[in-house]
Amino acid sequence: MHTKPYTMINQKHLDLNSMKELPESHAWLSLDELPSYSSSTPDQVPVINLKDPNAMELVGHACKTWGVFQVTNHGVPTNLLEQMEAAGRKLFALPMQQKLKAARSPNGVSGYGVARISAFFPKLMWSEGFTIVGSAYEHARKLWPNRYNRFCCVIEEYKEEMNKLAQKLMFLMLGSLGVTMEDVKWATTQRSCPALQLNSYPACPDPDRAMGLAAHTDSTLLTILHQNNTSGLQAHKEGTGWVTVPPIPGALVINVGDLLHILSNGLYPSVLHRAMVNRTQHRLSVAYLYGPPSNVQISPLSKLTDQVHPPLYRSVTWSEYLGTKAKHFNKALSSVRLCAPLNGFADTNDHNGVRVG
Ligand SMILES: C=C1C[C@]23C[C@@]1(O)CC[C@H]2[C@@]12CCC[C@@](C)(C(=O)O1)[C@H]2[C@@H]3C(=O)O
Ligand SMILES: O=C(O)CCC(=O)C(=O)O
Ligand SMILES: [Fe+2]
């Protein structure tokens, strides 16, 4: 019987795990499109113990200065993080043909596939992803016809714990701005429809020319990221450049997303981040993308605006913003901006200039 060589299932779904060389389709010309500044004191992403009596103040400061921080003592059981990681590992270890049974449809949100931001770049990324919005059941059944139950249970439990942590973080982030949960009633009264994004970055034969996940901001209020023990996540800080967010066992990474940027009227800028790959280790990450209920209008909080600080953004719903992001990618935030910044320069987060590939 004639069997086709397995690596190329279709143009976009190369089996990266079996590649001995970097194919041209994945060879990026330049990975460093944004400047890095040398500094004698290395700048490090803050690590915050959520049981610290000053946690609110520390969170506020981290949101203002970095837009990213790590949290410890967050209340999510370590064994659940381990189970989630194991579930992701099991999923990505399936044969490509099996994974493609749960492929994300061209206009769909959930399922297996390449990074959806690939459409904005001339080169492909060294990663594969699996997105879950709502129930994982339909896709899990296609992946494991007789044994999908365990996977679905872990996902549900993980989402439940992440939702609790997201609420806690919202309380701290808004509290540090002097805003109460009363001022944002939807945050406690209506449930949001978060997304879970599992990312797999196989070991790469030529990591200096490959990109795991290109620089982007998340469209969320906040994102909670669990990374395995392999580094790769980098955050961009104005005046510093790209900084690695090192894996700390048991800690979770928190990103400020575009909707919190809008809600805070730019006081908490969303963080530009990317994932790099390495030669020897397989990296795995799980992102919980948390936003408001999809049809709630999000605009700069009135407590944060006055005549001197006018609202900088028009109101948008999360679902509208996701559409804008899908169309304009890193220009989405400036596309909903009302007034030009006072300094006459682009929005701090207007990363239109990011050129890659
Ligand atoms: C809710 C969502 C946010 C997201 C688009 C999505 O519908 C589901 C996946 C999310 C993700 C994860 C990787 C980075 C990102 C930019 C992407 O392409 O898909 C985000 C999207 C986002 O935050 O806009
Ligand atoms: O893998 C990572 O560290 C980053 C993942 C990420 O940015 C995302 O899923 O939005
Ligand atoms: Fe992200």
Short mmCIF file of C-alpha atoms and ligand atoms in Angstrom, two decimals:
data_model
loop_
_atom_site.label_atom_id
_atom_site.label_comp_id
_atom_site.label_asym_id
_atom_site.label_seq_id
_atom_site.Cartn_x
_atom_site.Cartn_y
_atom_site.Cartn_z
CA MET A 1 0.00 0.00 0.00
CA HIS A 2 1.27 3.49 -0.83
CA THR A 3 1.67 5.65 2.28
CA LYS A 4 2.27 9.35 1.92
CA PRO A 5 5.17 10.87 3.85
CA TYR A 6 3.50 12.09 6.97
CA THR A 7 5.03 15.46 7.71
CA MET A 8 2.96 17.57 5.33
CA ILE A 9 -0.74 17.05 5.98
CA ASN A 10 -1.64 20.25 4.25
CA GLN A 11 0.26 23.48 3.69
CA LYS A 12 -0.52 24.90 7.12
CA HIS A 13 -0.47 21.75 9.21
CA LEU A 14 3.11 20.59 9.15
CA ASP A 15 3.91 18.08 11.85
CA LEU A 16 6.51 20.24 13.60
CA ASN A 17 7.43 17.44 16.00
CA SER A 18 9.11 15.44 13.26
CA MET A 19 10.99 18.23 11.44
CA LYS A 20 14.79 18.00 11.35
CA GLU A 21 15.25 21.35 9.61
CA LEU A 22 13.41 24.65 9.67
CA PRO A 23 11.31 24.85 6.50
CA GLU A 24 11.32 28.15 4.57
CA SER A 25 7.65 28.61 5.45
CA HIS A 26 8.71 28.99 9.11
CA ALA A 27 12.00 30.90 8.70
CA TRP A 28 11.55 34.48 9.96
CA LEU A 29 13.86 37.17 8.63
CA SER A 30 13.90 39.26 11.76
CA LEU A 31 12.66 38.43 15.23
CA ASP A 32 13.53 41.80 16.76
CA GLU A 33 11.41 44.45 15.19
CA LEU A 34 11.17 46.47 18.41
CA PRO A 35 14.17 48.11 20.08
CA SER A 36 15.91 46.69 23.14
CA TYR A 37 17.80 49.04 25.44
CA SER A 38 20.79 47.94 27.44
CA SER A 39 20.59 48.52 31.14
CA SER A 40 22.94 47.73 33.98
CA THR A 41 20.10 46.70 36.31
CA PRO A 42 18.06 44.01 34.60
CA ASP A 43 14.38 44.83 34.78
CA GLN A 44 12.29 41.92 36.04
CA VAL A 45 8.62 41.20 35.76
CA PRO A 46 7.07 41.61 39.25
CA VAL A 47 6.13 38.54 41.27
CA ILE A 48 3.27 39.20 43.69
CA ASN A 49 2.17 37.05 46.60
CA LEU A 50 -1.61 37.46 46.60
CA LYS A 51 -1.64 36.91 50.38
CA ASP A 52 0.59 39.95 50.88
CA PRO A 53 -1.37 42.62 52.82
CA ASN A 54 -0.22 45.13 50.17
CA ALA A 55 -1.30 42.95 47.24
CA MET A 56 -3.73 45.57 45.88
CA GLU A 57 -1.10 48.29 45.74
CA LEU A 58 1.49 45.92 44.25
CA VAL A 59 -0.94 44.75 41.58
CA GLY A 60 -1.81 48.35 40.69
CA HIS A 61 1.84 49.29 40.36
CA ALA A 62 2.60 46.23 38.21
CA CYS A 63 -0.35 46.99 35.92
CA LYS A 64 0.78 50.60 35.47
CA THR A 65 4.44 49.90 34.87
CA TRP A 66 4.50 46.47 33.20
CA GLY A 67 1.04 45.25 32.22
CA VAL A 68 2.26 41.80 33.25
CA PHE A 69 3.16 40.14 36.53
CA GLN A 70 3.31 36.72 38.12
CA VAL A 71 1.21 35.66 41.10
CA THR A 72 1.87 33.14 43.85
CA ASN A 73 -0.55 32.03 46.59
CA HIS A 74 -3.32 32.45 44.03
CA GLY A 75 -5.52 29.65 45.37
CA VAL A 76 -5.49 27.42 42.25
CA PRO A 77 -4.50 23.92 43.40
CA THR A 78 -1.10 22.83 42.08
CA ASN A 79 -2.42 19.40 41.15
CA LEU A 80 -5.06 20.99 38.92
CA LEU A 81 -2.31 22.92 37.09
CA GLU A 82 -0.45 19.63 36.67
CA GLN A 83 -3.55 17.83 35.42
CA MET A 84 -4.22 20.61 32.90
CA GLU A 85 -0.65 20.44 31.66
CA ALA A 86 -0.86 16.65 31.33
CA ALA A 87 -4.15 16.95 29.41
CA GLY A 88 -2.55 19.44 27.00
CA ARG A 89 0.47 17.21 26.54
CA LYS A 90 -1.76 14.24 25.75
CA LEU A 91 -3.74 16.24 23.22
CA PHE A 92 -0.73 17.55 21.29
CA ALA A 93 0.93 14.11 21.35
CA LEU A 94 -1.93 12.66 19.27
CA PRO A 95 -1.14 11.83 15.63
CA MET A 96 -1.72 14.81 13.32
CA GLN A 97 -4.55 13.02 11.50
CA GLN A 98 -6.37 12.62 14.80
CA LYS A 99 -5.85 16.23 15.85
CA LEU A 100 -7.17 17.41 12.50
CA LYS A 101 -10.48 15.69 13.25
CA ALA A 102 -10.98 18.51 15.76
CA ALA A 103 -9.62 21.23 13.45
CA ARG A 104 -10.94 24.76 13.90
CA SER A 105 -13.24 25.55 11.00
CA PRO A 106 -12.27 28.60 8.86
CA ASN A 107 -14.72 30.92 10.61
CA GLY A 108 -14.88 29.01 13.87
CA VAL A 109 -13.39 29.83 17.25
CA SER A 110 -12.90 26.45 18.95
CA GLY A 111 -10.65 23.61 17.87
CA TYR A 112 -7.16 22.64 16.79
CA GLY A 113 -5.06 24.75 14.44
CA VAL A 114 -2.19 27.14 13.73
CA ALA A 115 -2.08 30.49 15.55
CA ARG A 116 -5.01 32.50 14.23
CA ILE A 117 -2.82 35.63 13.99
CA SER A 118 -0.79 33.80 11.31
CA ALA A 119 -2.93 35.55 8.71
CA PHE A 120 -1.11 38.82 9.50
CA PHE A 121 2.38 37.46 8.89
CA PRO A 122 4.25 36.21 5.83
CA LYS A 123 5.76 33.32 7.80
CA LEU A 124 4.19 30.59 9.90
CA MET A 125 4.76 30.18 13.62
CA TRP A 126 6.46 27.27 15.34
CA SER A 127 3.44 26.27 17.39
CA GLU A 128 0.10 24.54 17.36
CA GLY A 129 -2.93 25.53 19.37
CA PHE A 130 -6.24 24.28 20.64
CA THR A 131 -8.95 26.78 21.56
CA ILE A 132 -11.93 26.00 23.74
CA VAL A 133 -14.85 28.41 24.02
CA GLY A 134 -17.87 26.95 25.82
CA SER A 135 -17.93 23.19 26.17
CA ALA A 136 -14.96 21.06 25.09
CA TYR A 137 -17.23 18.07 24.58
CA GLU A 138 -17.75 18.16 20.78
CA HIS A 139 -14.05 18.38 20.01
CA ALA A 140 -12.89 16.01 22.75
CA ARG A 141 -15.28 13.35 21.44
CA LYS A 142 -13.61 13.56 18.03
CA LEU A 143 -10.14 13.29 19.56
CA TRP A 144 -10.88 10.43 21.96
CA PRO A 145 -14.16 8.78 20.88
CA ASN A 146 -14.28 6.54 23.95
CA ARG A 147 -12.26 8.44 26.50
CA TYR A 148 -13.15 12.13 26.28
CA ASN A 149 -14.68 12.39 29.72
CA ARG A 150 -11.49 12.87 31.70
CA PHE A 151 -10.29 15.68 29.42
CA CYS A 152 -13.65 17.49 29.66
CA CYS A 153 -13.69 17.21 33.47
CA VAL A 154 -10.22 18.72 33.82
CA ILE A 155 -11.16 21.57 31.47
CA GLU A 156 -14.36 22.34 33.41
CA GLU A 157 -12.60 22.30 36.77
CA TYR A 158 -9.79 24.45 35.41
CA LYS A 159 -12.22 27.03 34.01
CA GLU A 160 -14.05 27.15 37.35
CA GLU A 161 -10.84 27.84 39.32
CA MET A 162 -9.60 30.34 36.75
CA ASN A 163 -12.89 32.20 36.91
CA LYS A 164 -12.52 32.58 40.68
CA LEU A 165 -8.97 33.87 40.30
CA ALA A 166 -10.00 36.26 37.52
CA GLN A 167 -12.67 37.78 39.81
CA LYS A 168 -10.13 38.18 42.59
CA LEU A 169 -7.69 39.87 40.21
CA MET A 170 -10.36 42.21 38.85
CA PHE A 171 -11.14 43.22 42.43
CA LEU A 172 -7.47 44.01 43.07
CA MET A 173 -6.83 45.72 39.74
CA LEU A 174 -9.90 47.93 39.91
CA GLY A 175 -9.54 48.48 43.66
CA SER A 176 -6.08 49.91 43.11
CA LEU A 177 -7.68 52.52 40.81
CA GLY A 178 -10.21 53.46 43.48
CA VAL A 179 -12.98 51.70 41.58
CA THR A 180 -15.29 49.29 43.42
CA MET A 181 -17.05 46.24 42.04
CA GLU A 182 -20.26 48.32 42.48
CA ASP A 183 -18.99 50.60 39.70
CA VAL A 184 -18.73 47.62 37.34
CA LYS A 185 -21.85 45.65 38.23
CA TRP A 186 -21.54 43.32 35.24
CA ALA A 187 -18.30 41.95 36.73
CA THR A 188 -20.19 40.31 39.57
CA THR A 189 -23.71 39.84 38.23
CA GLN A 190 -23.19 38.36 34.77
CA ARG A 191 -20.91 35.54 33.77
CA SER A 192 -18.42 36.01 30.99
CA CYS A 193 -17.64 33.57 28.21
CA PRO A 194 -13.90 33.04 28.52
CA ALA A 195 -11.65 31.17 26.11
CA LEU A 196 -9.05 28.58 26.99
CA GLN A 197 -6.07 28.49 24.65
CA LEU A 198 -3.67 25.54 24.83
CA ASN A 199 -0.37 26.27 23.08
CA SER A 200 2.29 23.74 22.14
CA TYR A 201 5.79 24.75 21.01
CA PRO A 202 7.78 21.70 19.90
CA ALA A 203 11.59 21.73 20.18
CA CYS A 204 12.87 23.56 17.11
CA PRO A 205 15.94 22.74 14.96
CA ASP A 206 16.69 26.44 14.31
CA PRO A 207 15.18 28.49 17.17
CA ASP A 208 17.00 31.74 16.27
CA ARG A 209 15.03 32.00 13.04
CA ALA A 210 11.69 30.73 14.33
CA MET A 211 8.84 32.41 16.17
CA GLY A 212 6.55 30.49 18.55
CA LEU A 213 3.80 33.08 18.77
CA ALA A 214 4.34 36.54 17.28
CA ALA A 215 4.08 39.75 19.31
CA HIS A 216 0.50 40.61 20.19
CA THR A 217 -1.69 41.96 22.96
CA ASP A 218 -4.66 39.94 24.19
CA SER A 219 -8.13 41.37 23.59
CA THR A 220 -9.19 40.44 27.09
CA LEU A 221 -9.65 42.25 30.38
CA LEU A 222 -6.95 39.97 31.70
CA THR A 223 -5.28 36.69 30.79
CA ILE A 224 -4.09 34.05 33.23
CA LEU A 225 -1.25 32.01 31.77
CA HIS A 226 0.20 28.76 33.03
CA GLN A 227 3.52 27.85 31.40
CA ASN A 228 5.40 24.60 31.91
CA ASN A 229 8.97 24.64 33.19
CA THR A 230 10.40 25.83 29.87
CA SER A 231 10.95 29.53 29.28
CA GLY A 232 9.85 31.25 26.09
CA LEU A 233 7.35 33.94 27.07
CA GLN A 234 8.66 37.48 26.63
CA ALA A 235 6.96 40.77 27.48
CA HIS A 236 7.81 44.12 25.94
CA LYS A 237 8.43 47.06 28.27
CA GLU A 238 8.84 50.62 27.01
CA GLY A 239 12.40 51.77 27.55
CA THR A 240 13.64 48.26 28.33
CA GLY A 241 12.71 46.04 25.43
CA TRP A 242 11.89 42.32 25.47
CA VAL A 243 12.08 40.71 28.90
CA THR A 244 11.73 36.98 29.54
CA VAL A 245 8.99 36.00 31.97
CA PRO A 246 10.72 33.06 33.68
CA PRO A 247 8.68 30.01 34.66
CA ILE A 248 8.27 29.83 38.44
CA PRO A 249 6.85 26.50 39.65
CA GLY A 250 3.25 27.00 40.75
CA ALA A 251 3.10 30.69 39.77
CA LEU A 252 0.72 32.07 37.13
CA VAL A 253 1.39 34.91 34.70
CA ILE A 254 -1.19 37.70 34.47
CA ASN A 255 -1.43 39.90 31.37
CA VAL A 256 -3.37 43.14 31.16
CA GLY A 257 -5.51 42.91 28.02
CA ASP A 258 -6.90 45.56 25.65
CA LEU A 259 -10.32 45.79 27.34
CA LEU A 260 -8.75 46.62 30.70
CA HIS A 261 -6.63 49.18 28.85
CA ILE A 262 -9.88 50.75 27.59
CA LEU A 263 -11.73 50.42 30.93
CA SER A 264 -8.83 52.07 32.78
CA ASN A 265 -8.63 54.82 30.13
CA GLY A 266 -5.08 53.80 29.33
CA LEU A 267 -3.86 53.83 32.95
CA TYR A 268 -3.22 50.09 32.72
CA PRO A 269 -1.74 49.53 29.26
CA SER A 270 -2.15 46.12 27.71
CA VAL A 271 1.12 44.25 27.39
CA LEU A 272 2.75 43.28 24.11
CA HIS A 273 4.09 39.74 24.44
CA ARG A 274 5.37 36.86 22.33
CA ALA A 275 6.59 33.29 22.71
CA MET A 276 10.03 32.16 21.60
CA VAL A 277 11.06 28.55 21.02
CA ASN A 278 14.14 26.51 21.88
CA ARG A 279 16.23 23.70 20.42
CA THR A 280 15.77 20.95 22.97
CA GLN A 281 12.60 21.36 24.99
CA HIS A 282 8.96 21.13 24.19
CA ARG A 283 7.10 24.08 25.71
CA LEU A 284 3.45 24.11 26.67
CA SER A 285 1.25 26.94 27.89
CA VAL A 286 -2.40 27.30 28.80
CA ALA A 287 -4.00 30.73 28.60
CA TYR A 288 -7.33 31.58 30.24
CA LEU A 289 -8.62 34.57 28.29
CA TYR A 290 -11.04 36.45 30.51
CA GLY A 291 -13.33 39.17 29.28
CA PRO A 292 -16.64 40.79 30.21
CA PRO A 293 -20.01 39.25 29.26
CA SER A 294 -19.84 39.48 25.49
CA ASN A 295 -22.52 42.13 24.97
CA VAL A 296 -21.70 44.54 27.79
CA GLN A 297 -20.48 47.93 26.56
CA ILE A 298 -16.96 48.61 27.81
CA SER A 299 -15.75 52.19 27.96
CA PRO A 300 -13.39 54.21 30.16
CA LEU A 301 -14.80 54.20 33.71
CA SER A 302 -16.45 57.52 34.57
CA LYS A 303 -14.59 57.61 37.90
CA LEU A 304 -11.36 57.82 35.93
CA THR A 305 -12.33 60.58 33.54
CA ASP A 306 -12.93 64.32 33.92
CA GLN A 307 -12.32 67.46 31.87
CA VAL A 308 -8.59 67.10 32.19
CA HIS A 309 -8.70 63.35 31.50
CA PRO A 310 -11.28 62.87 28.77
CA PRO A 311 -12.28 59.34 27.73
CA LEU A 312 -9.68 58.16 25.27
CA TYR A 313 -11.68 55.26 23.81
CA ARG A 314 -15.18 54.75 22.50
CA SER A 315 -17.28 52.02 23.98
CA VAL A 316 -17.12 48.52 22.54
CA THR A 317 -18.46 45.10 23.45
CA TRP A 318 -16.04 42.20 23.74
CA SER A 319 -17.60 40.48 20.76
CA GLU A 320 -17.31 43.64 18.68
CA TYR A 321 -13.70 44.10 19.77
CA LEU A 322 -12.80 40.51 18.88
CA GLY A 323 -14.12 41.23 15.39
CA THR A 324 -12.02 44.41 15.23
CA LYS A 325 -8.96 42.49 16.41
CA ALA A 326 -9.51 39.77 13.83
CA LYS A 327 -9.56 42.48 11.15
CA HIS A 328 -6.96 44.99 12.36
CA PHE A 329 -4.83 42.87 14.73
CA ASN A 330 -2.34 45.16 16.55
CA LYS A 331 -4.06 48.29 15.24
CA ALA A 332 -7.36 47.33 16.91
CA LEU A 333 -6.82 49.44 20.03
CA SER A 334 -5.98 52.60 18.11
CA SER A 335 -8.96 51.99 15.83
CA VAL A 336 -11.30 52.55 18.81
CA ARG A 337 -9.35 55.52 20.15
CA LEU A 338 -11.26 58.82 20.35
CA CYS A 339 -8.60 61.49 20.77
CA ALA A 340 -4.99 61.62 19.81
CA PRO A 341 -2.57 61.34 22.74
CA LEU A 342 -1.42 64.71 24.09
CA ASN A 343 2.21 64.11 23.11
CA GLY A 344 1.17 63.74 19.50
CA PHE A 345 2.75 60.30 19.25
CA ALA A 346 0.95 57.07 18.67
CA ASP A 347 -0.82 55.21 21.45
CA THR A 348 1.67 53.46 23.74
CA ASN A 349 0.13 50.28 22.53
CA ASP A 350 -0.15 51.12 18.90
CA HIS A 351 2.22 48.49 17.62
CA ASN A 352 1.49 49.12 13.96
CA GLY A 353 5.19 49.35 13.39
CA VAL A 354 5.75 45.71 14.30
CA ARG A 355 7.19 44.22 11.16
CA VAL A 356 8.26 40.63 11.03
CA GLY A 357 9.09 37.86 8.62
C1 LIG B 1 -11.49 35.02 23.09
C2 LIG B 1 -10.47 35.02 22.26
C3 LIG B 1 -9.23 35.80 22.47
C4 LIG B 1 -8.35 35.34 21.32
C5 LIG B 1 -9.36 35.14 20.24
C6 LIG B 1 -10.41 34.30 20.97
O1 LIG B 1 -11.64 34.27 20.28
C7 LIG B 1 -9.90 32.88 21.19
C8 LIG B 1 -8.37 32.78 21.21
C9 LIG B 1 -7.65 34.02 21.71
C10 LIG B 1 -6.23 34.15 21.15
C11 LIG B 1 -5.17 33.32 21.90
C12 LIG B 1 -3.80 33.56 21.25
C13 LIG B 1 -3.51 35.04 20.99
C14 LIG B 1 -4.74 35.74 20.35
C15 LIG B 1 -4.40 37.17 19.92
C16 LIG B 1 -5.26 34.88 19.23
O2 LIG B 1 -5.00 34.97 18.07
O3 LIG B 1 -6.16 33.94 19.74
C17 LIG B 1 -5.91 35.62 21.30
C18 LIG B 1 -7.22 36.29 20.89
C19 LIG B 1 -7.33 37.71 21.41
O4 LIG B 1 -7.03 37.96 22.58
O5 LIG B 1 -7.70 38.57 20.61
O1 LIG B 2 2.79 30.63 25.27
C1 LIG B 2 2.89 31.69 25.81
O2 LIG B 2 3.68 31.92 26.73
C2 LIG B 2 2.04 32.87 25.33
C3 LIG B 2 0.68 32.46 24.92
C4 LIG B 2 -0.18 33.63 24.59
O3 LIG B 2 0.27 34.74 24.55
C5 LIG B 2 -1.61 33.44 24.32
O4 LIG B 2 -2.09 32.28 24.27
O5 LIG B 2 -2.30 34.47 24.16
FE FE B 3 -1.31 36.27 24.43
#
